[in-house]
mmCIF file of C-alpha atoms in Angstrom:
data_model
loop_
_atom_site.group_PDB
_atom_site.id
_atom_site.type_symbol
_atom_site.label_atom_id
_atom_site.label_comp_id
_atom_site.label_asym_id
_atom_site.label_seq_id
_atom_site.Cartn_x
_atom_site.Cartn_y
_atom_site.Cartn_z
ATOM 1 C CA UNK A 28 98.282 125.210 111.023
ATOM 2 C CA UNK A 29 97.075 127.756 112.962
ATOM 3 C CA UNK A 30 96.511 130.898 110.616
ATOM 4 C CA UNK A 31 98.528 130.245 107.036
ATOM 5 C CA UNK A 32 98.402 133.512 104.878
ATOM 6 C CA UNK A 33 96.942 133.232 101.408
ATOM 7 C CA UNK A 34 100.263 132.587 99.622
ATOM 8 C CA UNK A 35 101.235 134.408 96.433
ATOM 9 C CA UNK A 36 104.046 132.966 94.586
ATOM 10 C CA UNK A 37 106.940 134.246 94.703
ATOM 11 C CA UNK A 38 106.014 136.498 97.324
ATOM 12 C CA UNK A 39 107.161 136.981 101.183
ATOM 13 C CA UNK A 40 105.036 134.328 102.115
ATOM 14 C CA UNK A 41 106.021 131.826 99.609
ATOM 15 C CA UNK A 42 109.836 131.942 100.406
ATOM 16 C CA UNK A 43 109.417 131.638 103.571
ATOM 17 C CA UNK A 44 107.454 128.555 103.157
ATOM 18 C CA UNK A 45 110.166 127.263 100.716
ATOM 19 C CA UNK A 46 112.590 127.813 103.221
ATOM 20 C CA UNK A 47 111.335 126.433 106.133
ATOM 21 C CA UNK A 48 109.919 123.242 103.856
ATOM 22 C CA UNK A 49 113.611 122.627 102.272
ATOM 23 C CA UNK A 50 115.128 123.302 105.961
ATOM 24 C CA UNK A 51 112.741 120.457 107.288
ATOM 25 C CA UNK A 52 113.686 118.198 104.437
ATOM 26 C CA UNK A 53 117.246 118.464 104.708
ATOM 27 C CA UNK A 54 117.548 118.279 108.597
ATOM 28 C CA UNK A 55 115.354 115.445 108.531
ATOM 29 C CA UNK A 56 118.187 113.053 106.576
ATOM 30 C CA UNK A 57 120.453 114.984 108.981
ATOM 31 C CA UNK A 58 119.363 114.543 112.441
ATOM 32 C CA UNK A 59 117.280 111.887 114.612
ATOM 33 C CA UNK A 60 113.867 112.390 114.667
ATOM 34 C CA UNK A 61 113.964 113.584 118.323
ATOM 35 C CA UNK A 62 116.655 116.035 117.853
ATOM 36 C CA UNK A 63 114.209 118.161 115.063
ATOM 37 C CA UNK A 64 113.375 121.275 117.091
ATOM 38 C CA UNK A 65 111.765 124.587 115.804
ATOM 39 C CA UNK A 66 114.530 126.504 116.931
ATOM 40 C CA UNK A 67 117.273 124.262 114.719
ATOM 41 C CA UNK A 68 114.870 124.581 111.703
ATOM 42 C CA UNK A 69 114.599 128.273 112.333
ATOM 43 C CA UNK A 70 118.176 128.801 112.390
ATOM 44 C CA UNK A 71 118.992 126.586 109.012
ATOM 45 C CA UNK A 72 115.976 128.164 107.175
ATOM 46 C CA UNK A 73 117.044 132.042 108.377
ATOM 47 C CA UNK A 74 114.044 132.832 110.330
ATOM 48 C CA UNK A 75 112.812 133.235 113.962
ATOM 49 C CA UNK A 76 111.603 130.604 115.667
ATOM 50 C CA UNK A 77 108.421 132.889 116.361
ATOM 51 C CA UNK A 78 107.783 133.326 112.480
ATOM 52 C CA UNK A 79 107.298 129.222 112.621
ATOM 53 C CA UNK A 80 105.226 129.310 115.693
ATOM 54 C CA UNK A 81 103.124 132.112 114.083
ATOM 55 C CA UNK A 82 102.307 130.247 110.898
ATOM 56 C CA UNK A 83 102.652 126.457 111.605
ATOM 57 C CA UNK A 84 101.528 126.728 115.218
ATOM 58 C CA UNK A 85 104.105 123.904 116.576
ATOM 59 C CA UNK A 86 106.107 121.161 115.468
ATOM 60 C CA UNK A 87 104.059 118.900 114.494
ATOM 61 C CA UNK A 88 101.929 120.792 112.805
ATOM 62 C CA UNK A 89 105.024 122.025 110.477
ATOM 63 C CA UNK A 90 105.982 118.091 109.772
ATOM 64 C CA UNK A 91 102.528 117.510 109.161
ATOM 65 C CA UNK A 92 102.058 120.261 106.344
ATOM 66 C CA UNK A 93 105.709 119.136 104.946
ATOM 67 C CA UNK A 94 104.712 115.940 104.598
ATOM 68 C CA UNK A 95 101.109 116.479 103.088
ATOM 69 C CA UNK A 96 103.153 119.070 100.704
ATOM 70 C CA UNK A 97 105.605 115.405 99.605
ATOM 71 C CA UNK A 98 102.335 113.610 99.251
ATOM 72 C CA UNK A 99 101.382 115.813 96.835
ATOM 73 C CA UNK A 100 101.994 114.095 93.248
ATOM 74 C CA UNK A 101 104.623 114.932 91.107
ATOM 75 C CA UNK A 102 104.446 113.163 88.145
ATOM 76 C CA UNK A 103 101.556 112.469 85.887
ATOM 77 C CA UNK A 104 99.773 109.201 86.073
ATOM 78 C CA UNK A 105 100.948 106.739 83.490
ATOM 79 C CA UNK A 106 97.931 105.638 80.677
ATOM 80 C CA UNK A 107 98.349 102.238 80.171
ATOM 81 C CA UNK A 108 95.059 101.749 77.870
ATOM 82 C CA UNK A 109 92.547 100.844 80.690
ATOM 83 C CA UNK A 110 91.201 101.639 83.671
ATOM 84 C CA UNK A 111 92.208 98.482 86.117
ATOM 85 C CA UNK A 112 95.793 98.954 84.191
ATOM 86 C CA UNK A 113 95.810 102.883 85.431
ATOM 87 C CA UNK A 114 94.643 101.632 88.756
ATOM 88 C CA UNK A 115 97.400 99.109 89.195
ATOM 89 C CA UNK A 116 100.179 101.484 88.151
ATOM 90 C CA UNK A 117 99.353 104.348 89.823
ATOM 91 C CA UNK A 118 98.236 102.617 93.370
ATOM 92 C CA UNK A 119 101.162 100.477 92.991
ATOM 93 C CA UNK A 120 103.605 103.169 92.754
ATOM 94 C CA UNK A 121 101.674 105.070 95.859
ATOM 95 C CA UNK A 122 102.160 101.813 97.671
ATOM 96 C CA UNK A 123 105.754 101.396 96.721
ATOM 97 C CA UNK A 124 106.887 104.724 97.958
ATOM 98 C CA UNK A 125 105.118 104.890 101.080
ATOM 99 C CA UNK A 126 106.315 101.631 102.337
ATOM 100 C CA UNK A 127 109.934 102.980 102.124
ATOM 101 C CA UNK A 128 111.413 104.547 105.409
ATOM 102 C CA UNK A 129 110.739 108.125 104.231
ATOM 103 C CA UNK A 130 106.897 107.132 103.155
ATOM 104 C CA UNK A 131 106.310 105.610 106.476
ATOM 105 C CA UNK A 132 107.212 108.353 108.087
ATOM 106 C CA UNK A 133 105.595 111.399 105.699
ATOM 107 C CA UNK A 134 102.014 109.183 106.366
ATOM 108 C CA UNK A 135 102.845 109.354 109.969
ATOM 109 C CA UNK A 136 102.822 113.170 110.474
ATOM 110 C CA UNK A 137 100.587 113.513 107.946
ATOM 111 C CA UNK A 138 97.612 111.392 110.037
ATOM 112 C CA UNK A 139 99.339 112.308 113.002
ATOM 113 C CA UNK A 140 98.374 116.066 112.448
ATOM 114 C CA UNK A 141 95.368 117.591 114.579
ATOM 115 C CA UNK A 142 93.787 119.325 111.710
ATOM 116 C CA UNK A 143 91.535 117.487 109.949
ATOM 117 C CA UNK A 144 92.214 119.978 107.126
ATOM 118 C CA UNK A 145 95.729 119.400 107.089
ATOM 119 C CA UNK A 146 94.905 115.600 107.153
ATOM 120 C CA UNK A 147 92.369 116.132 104.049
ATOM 121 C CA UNK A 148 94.613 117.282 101.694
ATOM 122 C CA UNK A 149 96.271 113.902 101.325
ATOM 123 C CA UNK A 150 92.636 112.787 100.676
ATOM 124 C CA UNK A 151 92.063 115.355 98.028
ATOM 125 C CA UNK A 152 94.927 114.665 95.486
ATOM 126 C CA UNK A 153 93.797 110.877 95.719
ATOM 127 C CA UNK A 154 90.570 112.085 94.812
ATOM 128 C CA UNK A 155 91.471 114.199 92.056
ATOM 129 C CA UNK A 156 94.280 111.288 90.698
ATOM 130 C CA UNK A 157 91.449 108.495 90.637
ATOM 131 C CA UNK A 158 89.115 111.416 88.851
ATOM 132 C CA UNK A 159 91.686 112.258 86.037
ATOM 133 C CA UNK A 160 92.253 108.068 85.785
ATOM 134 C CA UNK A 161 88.115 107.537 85.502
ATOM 135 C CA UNK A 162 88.034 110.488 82.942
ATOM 136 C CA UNK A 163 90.395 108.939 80.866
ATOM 137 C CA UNK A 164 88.579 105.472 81.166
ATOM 138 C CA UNK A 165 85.358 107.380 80.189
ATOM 139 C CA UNK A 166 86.652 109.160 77.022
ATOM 140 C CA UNK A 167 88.157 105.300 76.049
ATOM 141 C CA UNK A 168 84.384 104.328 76.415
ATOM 142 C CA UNK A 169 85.031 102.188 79.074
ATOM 143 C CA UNK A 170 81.931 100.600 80.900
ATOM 144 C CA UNK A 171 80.350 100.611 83.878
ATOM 145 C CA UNK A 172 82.682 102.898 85.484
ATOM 146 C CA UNK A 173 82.712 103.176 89.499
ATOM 147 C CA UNK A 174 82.404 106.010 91.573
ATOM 148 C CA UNK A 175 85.517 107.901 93.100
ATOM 149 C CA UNK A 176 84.165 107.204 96.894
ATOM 150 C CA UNK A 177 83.532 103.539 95.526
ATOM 151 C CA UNK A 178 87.444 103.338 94.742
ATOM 152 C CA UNK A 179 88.620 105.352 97.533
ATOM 153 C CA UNK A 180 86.831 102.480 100.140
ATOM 154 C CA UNK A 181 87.498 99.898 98.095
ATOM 155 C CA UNK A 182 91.348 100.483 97.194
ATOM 156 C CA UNK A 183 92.650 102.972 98.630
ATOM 157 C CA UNK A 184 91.051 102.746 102.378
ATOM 158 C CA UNK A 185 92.490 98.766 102.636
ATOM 159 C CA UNK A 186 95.676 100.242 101.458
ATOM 160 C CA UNK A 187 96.342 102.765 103.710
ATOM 161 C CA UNK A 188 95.207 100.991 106.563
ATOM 162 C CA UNK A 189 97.735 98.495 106.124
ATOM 163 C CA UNK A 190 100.384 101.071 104.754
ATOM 164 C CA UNK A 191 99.585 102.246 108.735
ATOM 165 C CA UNK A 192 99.245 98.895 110.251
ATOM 166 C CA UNK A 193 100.653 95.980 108.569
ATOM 167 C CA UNK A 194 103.220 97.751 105.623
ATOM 168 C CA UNK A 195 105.020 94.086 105.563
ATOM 169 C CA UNK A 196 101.374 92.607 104.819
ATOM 170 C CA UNK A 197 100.966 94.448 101.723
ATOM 171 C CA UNK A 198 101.867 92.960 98.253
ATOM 172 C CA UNK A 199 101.117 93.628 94.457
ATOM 173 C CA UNK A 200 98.708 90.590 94.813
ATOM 174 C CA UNK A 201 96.748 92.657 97.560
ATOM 175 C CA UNK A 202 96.341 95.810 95.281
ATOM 176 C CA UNK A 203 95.222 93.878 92.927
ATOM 177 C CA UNK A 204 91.991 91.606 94.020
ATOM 178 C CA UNK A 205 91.050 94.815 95.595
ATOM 179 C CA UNK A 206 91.004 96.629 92.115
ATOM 180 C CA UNK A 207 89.463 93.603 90.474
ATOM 181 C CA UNK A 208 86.757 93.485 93.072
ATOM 182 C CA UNK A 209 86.163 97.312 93.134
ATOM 183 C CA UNK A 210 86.009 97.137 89.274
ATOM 184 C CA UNK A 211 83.584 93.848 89.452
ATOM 185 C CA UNK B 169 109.109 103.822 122.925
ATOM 186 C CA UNK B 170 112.531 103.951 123.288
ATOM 187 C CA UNK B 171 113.138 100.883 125.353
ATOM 188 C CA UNK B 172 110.561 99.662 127.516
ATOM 189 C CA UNK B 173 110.847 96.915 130.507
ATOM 190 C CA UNK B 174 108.385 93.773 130.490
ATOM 191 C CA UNK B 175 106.221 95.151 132.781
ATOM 192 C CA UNK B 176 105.082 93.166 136.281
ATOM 193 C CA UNK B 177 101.128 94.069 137.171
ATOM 194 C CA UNK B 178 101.791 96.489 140.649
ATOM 195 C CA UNK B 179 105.811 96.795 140.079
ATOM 196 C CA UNK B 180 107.234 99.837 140.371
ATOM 197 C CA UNK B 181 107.561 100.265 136.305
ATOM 198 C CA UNK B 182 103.594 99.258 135.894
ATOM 199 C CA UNK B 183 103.218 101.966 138.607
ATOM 200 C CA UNK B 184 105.249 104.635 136.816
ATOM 201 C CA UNK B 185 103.658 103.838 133.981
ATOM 202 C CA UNK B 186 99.973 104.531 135.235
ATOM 203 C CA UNK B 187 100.915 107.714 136.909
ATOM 204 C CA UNK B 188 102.589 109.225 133.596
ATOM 205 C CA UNK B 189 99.632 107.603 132.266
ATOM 206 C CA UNK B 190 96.843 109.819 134.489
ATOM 207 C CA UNK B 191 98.992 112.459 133.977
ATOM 208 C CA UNK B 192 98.737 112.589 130.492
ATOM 209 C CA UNK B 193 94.774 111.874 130.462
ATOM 210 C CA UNK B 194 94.107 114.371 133.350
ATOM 211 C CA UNK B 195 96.676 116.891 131.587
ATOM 212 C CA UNK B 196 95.095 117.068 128.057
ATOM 213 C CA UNK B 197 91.926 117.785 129.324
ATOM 214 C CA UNK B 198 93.070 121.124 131.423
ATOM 215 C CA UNK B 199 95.844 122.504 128.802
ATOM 216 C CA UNK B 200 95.725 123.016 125.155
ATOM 217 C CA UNK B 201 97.953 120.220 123.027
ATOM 218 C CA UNK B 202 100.441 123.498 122.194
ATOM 219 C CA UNK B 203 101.352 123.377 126.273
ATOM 220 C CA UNK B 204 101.560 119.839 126.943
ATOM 221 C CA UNK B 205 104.979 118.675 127.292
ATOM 222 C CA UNK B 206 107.339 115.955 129.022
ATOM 223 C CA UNK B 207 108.179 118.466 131.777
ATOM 224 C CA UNK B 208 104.724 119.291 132.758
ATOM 225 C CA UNK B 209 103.589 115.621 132.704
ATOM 226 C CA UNK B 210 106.790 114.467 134.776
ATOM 227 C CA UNK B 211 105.119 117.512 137.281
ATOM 228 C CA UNK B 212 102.000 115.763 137.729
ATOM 229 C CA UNK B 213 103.218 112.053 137.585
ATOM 230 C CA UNK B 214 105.555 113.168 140.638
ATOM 231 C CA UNK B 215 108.283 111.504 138.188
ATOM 232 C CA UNK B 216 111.220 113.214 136.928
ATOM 233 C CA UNK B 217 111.252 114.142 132.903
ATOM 234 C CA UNK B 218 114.282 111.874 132.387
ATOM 235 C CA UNK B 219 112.322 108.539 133.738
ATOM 236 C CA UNK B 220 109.929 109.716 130.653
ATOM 237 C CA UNK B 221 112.384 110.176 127.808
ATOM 238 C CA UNK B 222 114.168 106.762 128.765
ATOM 239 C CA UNK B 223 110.658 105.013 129.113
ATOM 240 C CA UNK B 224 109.209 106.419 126.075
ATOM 241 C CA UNK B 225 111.486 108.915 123.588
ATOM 242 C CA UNK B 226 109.779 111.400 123.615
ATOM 243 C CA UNK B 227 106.421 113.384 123.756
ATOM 244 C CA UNK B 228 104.980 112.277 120.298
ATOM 245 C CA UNK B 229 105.458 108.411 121.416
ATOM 246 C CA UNK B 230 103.974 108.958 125.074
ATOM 247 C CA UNK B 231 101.120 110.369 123.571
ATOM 248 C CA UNK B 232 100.407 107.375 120.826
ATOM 249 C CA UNK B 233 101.348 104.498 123.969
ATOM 250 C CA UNK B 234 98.647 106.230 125.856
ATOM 251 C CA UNK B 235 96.140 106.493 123.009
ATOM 252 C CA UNK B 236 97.075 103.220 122.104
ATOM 253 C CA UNK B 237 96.080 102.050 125.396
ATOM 254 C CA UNK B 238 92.503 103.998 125.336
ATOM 255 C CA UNK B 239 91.990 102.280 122.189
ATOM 256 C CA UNK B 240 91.925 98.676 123.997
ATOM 257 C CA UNK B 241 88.093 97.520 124.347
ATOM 258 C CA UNK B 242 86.571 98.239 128.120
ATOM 259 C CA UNK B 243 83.249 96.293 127.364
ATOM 260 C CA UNK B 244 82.309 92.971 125.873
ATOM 261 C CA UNK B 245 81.498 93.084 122.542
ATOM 262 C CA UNK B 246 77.290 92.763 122.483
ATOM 263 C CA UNK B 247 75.869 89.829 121.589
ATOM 264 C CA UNK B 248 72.790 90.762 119.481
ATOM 265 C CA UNK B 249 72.258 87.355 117.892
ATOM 266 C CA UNK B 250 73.567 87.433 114.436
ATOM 267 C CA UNK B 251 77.392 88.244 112.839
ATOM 268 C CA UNK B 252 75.999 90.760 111.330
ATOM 269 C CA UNK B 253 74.106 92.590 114.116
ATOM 270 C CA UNK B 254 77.003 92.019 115.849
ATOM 271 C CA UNK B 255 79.328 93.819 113.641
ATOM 272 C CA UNK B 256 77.115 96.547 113.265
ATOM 273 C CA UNK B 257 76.525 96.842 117.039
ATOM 274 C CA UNK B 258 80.666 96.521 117.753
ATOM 275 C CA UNK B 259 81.832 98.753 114.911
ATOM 276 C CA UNK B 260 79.263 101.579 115.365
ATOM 277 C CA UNK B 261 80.198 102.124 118.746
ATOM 278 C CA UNK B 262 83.702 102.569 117.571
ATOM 279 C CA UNK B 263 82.953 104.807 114.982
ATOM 280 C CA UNK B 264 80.904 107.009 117.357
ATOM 281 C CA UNK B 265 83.855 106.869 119.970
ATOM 282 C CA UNK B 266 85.932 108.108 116.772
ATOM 283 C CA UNK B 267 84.614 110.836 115.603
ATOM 284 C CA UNK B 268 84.458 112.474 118.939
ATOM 285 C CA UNK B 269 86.876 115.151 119.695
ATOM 286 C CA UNK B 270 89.082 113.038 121.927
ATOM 287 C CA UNK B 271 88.593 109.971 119.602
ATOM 288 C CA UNK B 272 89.850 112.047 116.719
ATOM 289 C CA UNK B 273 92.872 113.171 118.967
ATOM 290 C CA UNK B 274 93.856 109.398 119.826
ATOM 291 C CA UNK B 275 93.556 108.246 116.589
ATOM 292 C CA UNK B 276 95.924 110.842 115.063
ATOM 293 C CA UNK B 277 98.306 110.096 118.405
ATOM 294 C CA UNK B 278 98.491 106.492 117.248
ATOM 295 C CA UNK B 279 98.842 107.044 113.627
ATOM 296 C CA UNK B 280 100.885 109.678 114.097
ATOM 297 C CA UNK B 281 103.496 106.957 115.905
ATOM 298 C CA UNK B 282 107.006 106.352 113.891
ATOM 299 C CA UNK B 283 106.655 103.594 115.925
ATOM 300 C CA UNK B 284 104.882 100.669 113.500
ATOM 301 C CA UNK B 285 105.003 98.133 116.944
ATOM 302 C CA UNK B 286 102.851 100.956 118.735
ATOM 303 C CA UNK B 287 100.811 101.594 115.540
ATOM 304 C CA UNK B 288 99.807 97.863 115.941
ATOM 305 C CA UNK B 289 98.444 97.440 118.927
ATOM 306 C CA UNK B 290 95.437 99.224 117.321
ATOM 307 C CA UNK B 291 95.282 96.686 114.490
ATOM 308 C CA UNK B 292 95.720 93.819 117.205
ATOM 309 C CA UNK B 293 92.977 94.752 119.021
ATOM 310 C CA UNK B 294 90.504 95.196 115.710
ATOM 311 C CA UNK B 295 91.668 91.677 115.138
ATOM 312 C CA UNK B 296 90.782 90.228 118.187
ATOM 313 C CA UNK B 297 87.387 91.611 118.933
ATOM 314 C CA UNK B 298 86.379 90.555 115.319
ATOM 315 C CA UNK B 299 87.930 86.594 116.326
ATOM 316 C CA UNK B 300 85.505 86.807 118.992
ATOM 317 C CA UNK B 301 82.552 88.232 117.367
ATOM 318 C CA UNK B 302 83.202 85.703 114.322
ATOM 319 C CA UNK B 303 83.672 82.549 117.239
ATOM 320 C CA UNK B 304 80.027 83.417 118.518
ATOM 321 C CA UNK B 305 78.711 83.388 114.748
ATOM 322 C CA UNK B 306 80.524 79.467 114.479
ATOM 323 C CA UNK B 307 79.677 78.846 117.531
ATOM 324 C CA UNK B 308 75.436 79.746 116.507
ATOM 325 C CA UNK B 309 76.236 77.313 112.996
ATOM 326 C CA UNK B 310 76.237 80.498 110.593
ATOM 327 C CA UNK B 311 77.812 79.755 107.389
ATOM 328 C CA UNK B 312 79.310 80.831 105.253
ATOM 329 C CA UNK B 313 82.023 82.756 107.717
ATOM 330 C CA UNK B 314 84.473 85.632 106.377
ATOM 331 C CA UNK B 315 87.792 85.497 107.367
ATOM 332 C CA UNK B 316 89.160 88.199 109.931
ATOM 333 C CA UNK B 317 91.570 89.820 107.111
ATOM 334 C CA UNK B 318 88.469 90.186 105.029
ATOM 335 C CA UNK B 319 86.413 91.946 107.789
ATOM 336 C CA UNK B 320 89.500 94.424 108.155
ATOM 337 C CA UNK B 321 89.855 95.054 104.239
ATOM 338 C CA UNK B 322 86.233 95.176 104.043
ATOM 339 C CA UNK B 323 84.947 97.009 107.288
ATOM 340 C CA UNK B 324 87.427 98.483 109.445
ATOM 341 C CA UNK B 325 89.490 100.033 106.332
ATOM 342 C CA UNK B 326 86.935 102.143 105.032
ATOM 343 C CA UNK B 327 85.813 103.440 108.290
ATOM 344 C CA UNK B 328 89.768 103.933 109.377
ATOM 345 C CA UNK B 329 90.154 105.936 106.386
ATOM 346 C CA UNK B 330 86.842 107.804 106.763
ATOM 347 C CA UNK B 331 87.494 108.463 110.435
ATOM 348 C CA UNK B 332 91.188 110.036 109.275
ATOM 349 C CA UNK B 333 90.522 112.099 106.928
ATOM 350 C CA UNK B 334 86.770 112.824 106.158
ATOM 351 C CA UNK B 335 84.845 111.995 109.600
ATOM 352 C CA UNK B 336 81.867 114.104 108.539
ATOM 353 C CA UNK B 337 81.589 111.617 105.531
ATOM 354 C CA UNK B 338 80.440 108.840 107.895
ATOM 355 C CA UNK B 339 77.063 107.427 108.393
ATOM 356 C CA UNK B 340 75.621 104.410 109.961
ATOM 357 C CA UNK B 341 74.458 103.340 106.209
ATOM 358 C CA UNK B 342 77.785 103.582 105.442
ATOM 359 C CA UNK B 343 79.183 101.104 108.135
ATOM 360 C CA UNK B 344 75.572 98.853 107.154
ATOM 361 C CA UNK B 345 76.692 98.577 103.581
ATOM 362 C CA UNK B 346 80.431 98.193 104.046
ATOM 363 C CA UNK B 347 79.441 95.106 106.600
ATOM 364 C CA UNK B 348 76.455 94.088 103.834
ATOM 365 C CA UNK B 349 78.918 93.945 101.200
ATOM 366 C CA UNK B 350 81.587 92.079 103.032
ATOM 367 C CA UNK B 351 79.257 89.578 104.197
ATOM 368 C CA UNK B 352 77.626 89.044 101.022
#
């Protein structure tokens, strides 16, 4: 991103987000990978190519905020009556969707992105998930509780390295020794 | 990479390959990423933009085969006299190469890869330099040994996911404990 507007809902700003974001989405089932060009998004979300250029800088950077925007969780994380329980269901859903074709890819632009500030927004929302998931342990009385960093090295850095590297090497068994050892 | 012939040591693909290579390297250093592209490149490499799309794709995939190439170790992995000197030594150079400004660039061009093969060539070469640095610790009679997949899960995934998306996070005392706690 090279200069992104505050963005009021609703306003200018925001629908032309929404439309280039839903262009993106729907060329992207549409066309090859190679054939995506800012001009054919610009032209299926009714704006110049110049307006994308202004606010996204270039393609990449556009795929990259699109995809950190998907990453973004949509539905609340299940309580299951403990903390290892929460952990298993919610990293094992994160794991399950980003080993599918579209999640492989959405992880790609998002690491693939040159701005470390795009890149740490996928970072924050697994921060604030495993937060909401320790509060809940805490008000259960659960004890000794870990840190967030502790769970973010210990289960969700091994995962995403091999969602990058090795996505066939990763199984439920995996996610969970690392939980059980995080939690130990 | 689109399709890509084996490649004989000083045949005329290996020597297409290192000019579009230098190209690349030389290129990224005198334009800004927004101006880099397969025309410009073929320019330089005295090549013609055509022998790069059927070699590689596309830009995005030249970019992570180069990185990918960078990544490779140039230097023998120090021998300090203990696995876990040794895995401090090897790692912490990486991590300083890493959170450079170019090192940040290649790791986002090899993440940033749809293709998984390319993506791997990082992991493969994690994999062997930890072989080697764990066949020196056999070799001196320490015991007991960690496997490789434990040193990746342990080590190299925390710092991979520190060096993505929160470099200014990282610390030697970090990397020390990571390794401390893996070992232990």
């Amino acid at each position: 991103m090279v200069e992104k507007p505050a963005v009021r809902p609703g306003g200018r700003s925001a629908r032309v987000q929404r439309a280039v974001h839903e262009a993106v989405i729907t060329l992207d089932k549409e066309v090859p990978r190679d054939r995506l060009s800012v001009p054919l998004i610009a032209e299926r979300a009714g704006v110049t190519p110049s307006t994308i250029y202004r606010r996204w800088g270039n393609l990449k950077e556009l795929l990259a905020d699109v995809a950190a925007e998907r990453l973004q969780p949509d539905t609340p994380v299940a309580d299951t009556g403990s903390l290892e329980g929460d952990l298993i269901a919610w990293a094992g859903e994160y794991m399950e969707e980003m080993t599918s074709t579209p999640g492989q890819q959405m992880l790609a632009d998002t690491l693939g992105s040159t701005s470390l500030e795009q890149r740490q927004r996928c970072l924050q929302a697994q921060r604030h998930q495993l937060q909401l998931i320790l509060s809940r342990a805490e008000a259960r009385g659960e004890t000794p509780l870990p840190t967030v960093e502790r769970l973010l090295d210990g289960v969700m850095a091994p995962l995403t390295y091999r969602l990058s590297y090795a996505p066939q090497s990763l199984s439920k068994d995996n996610l969970a020794q690392w939980i059980a050892a995080t939690l130990r």
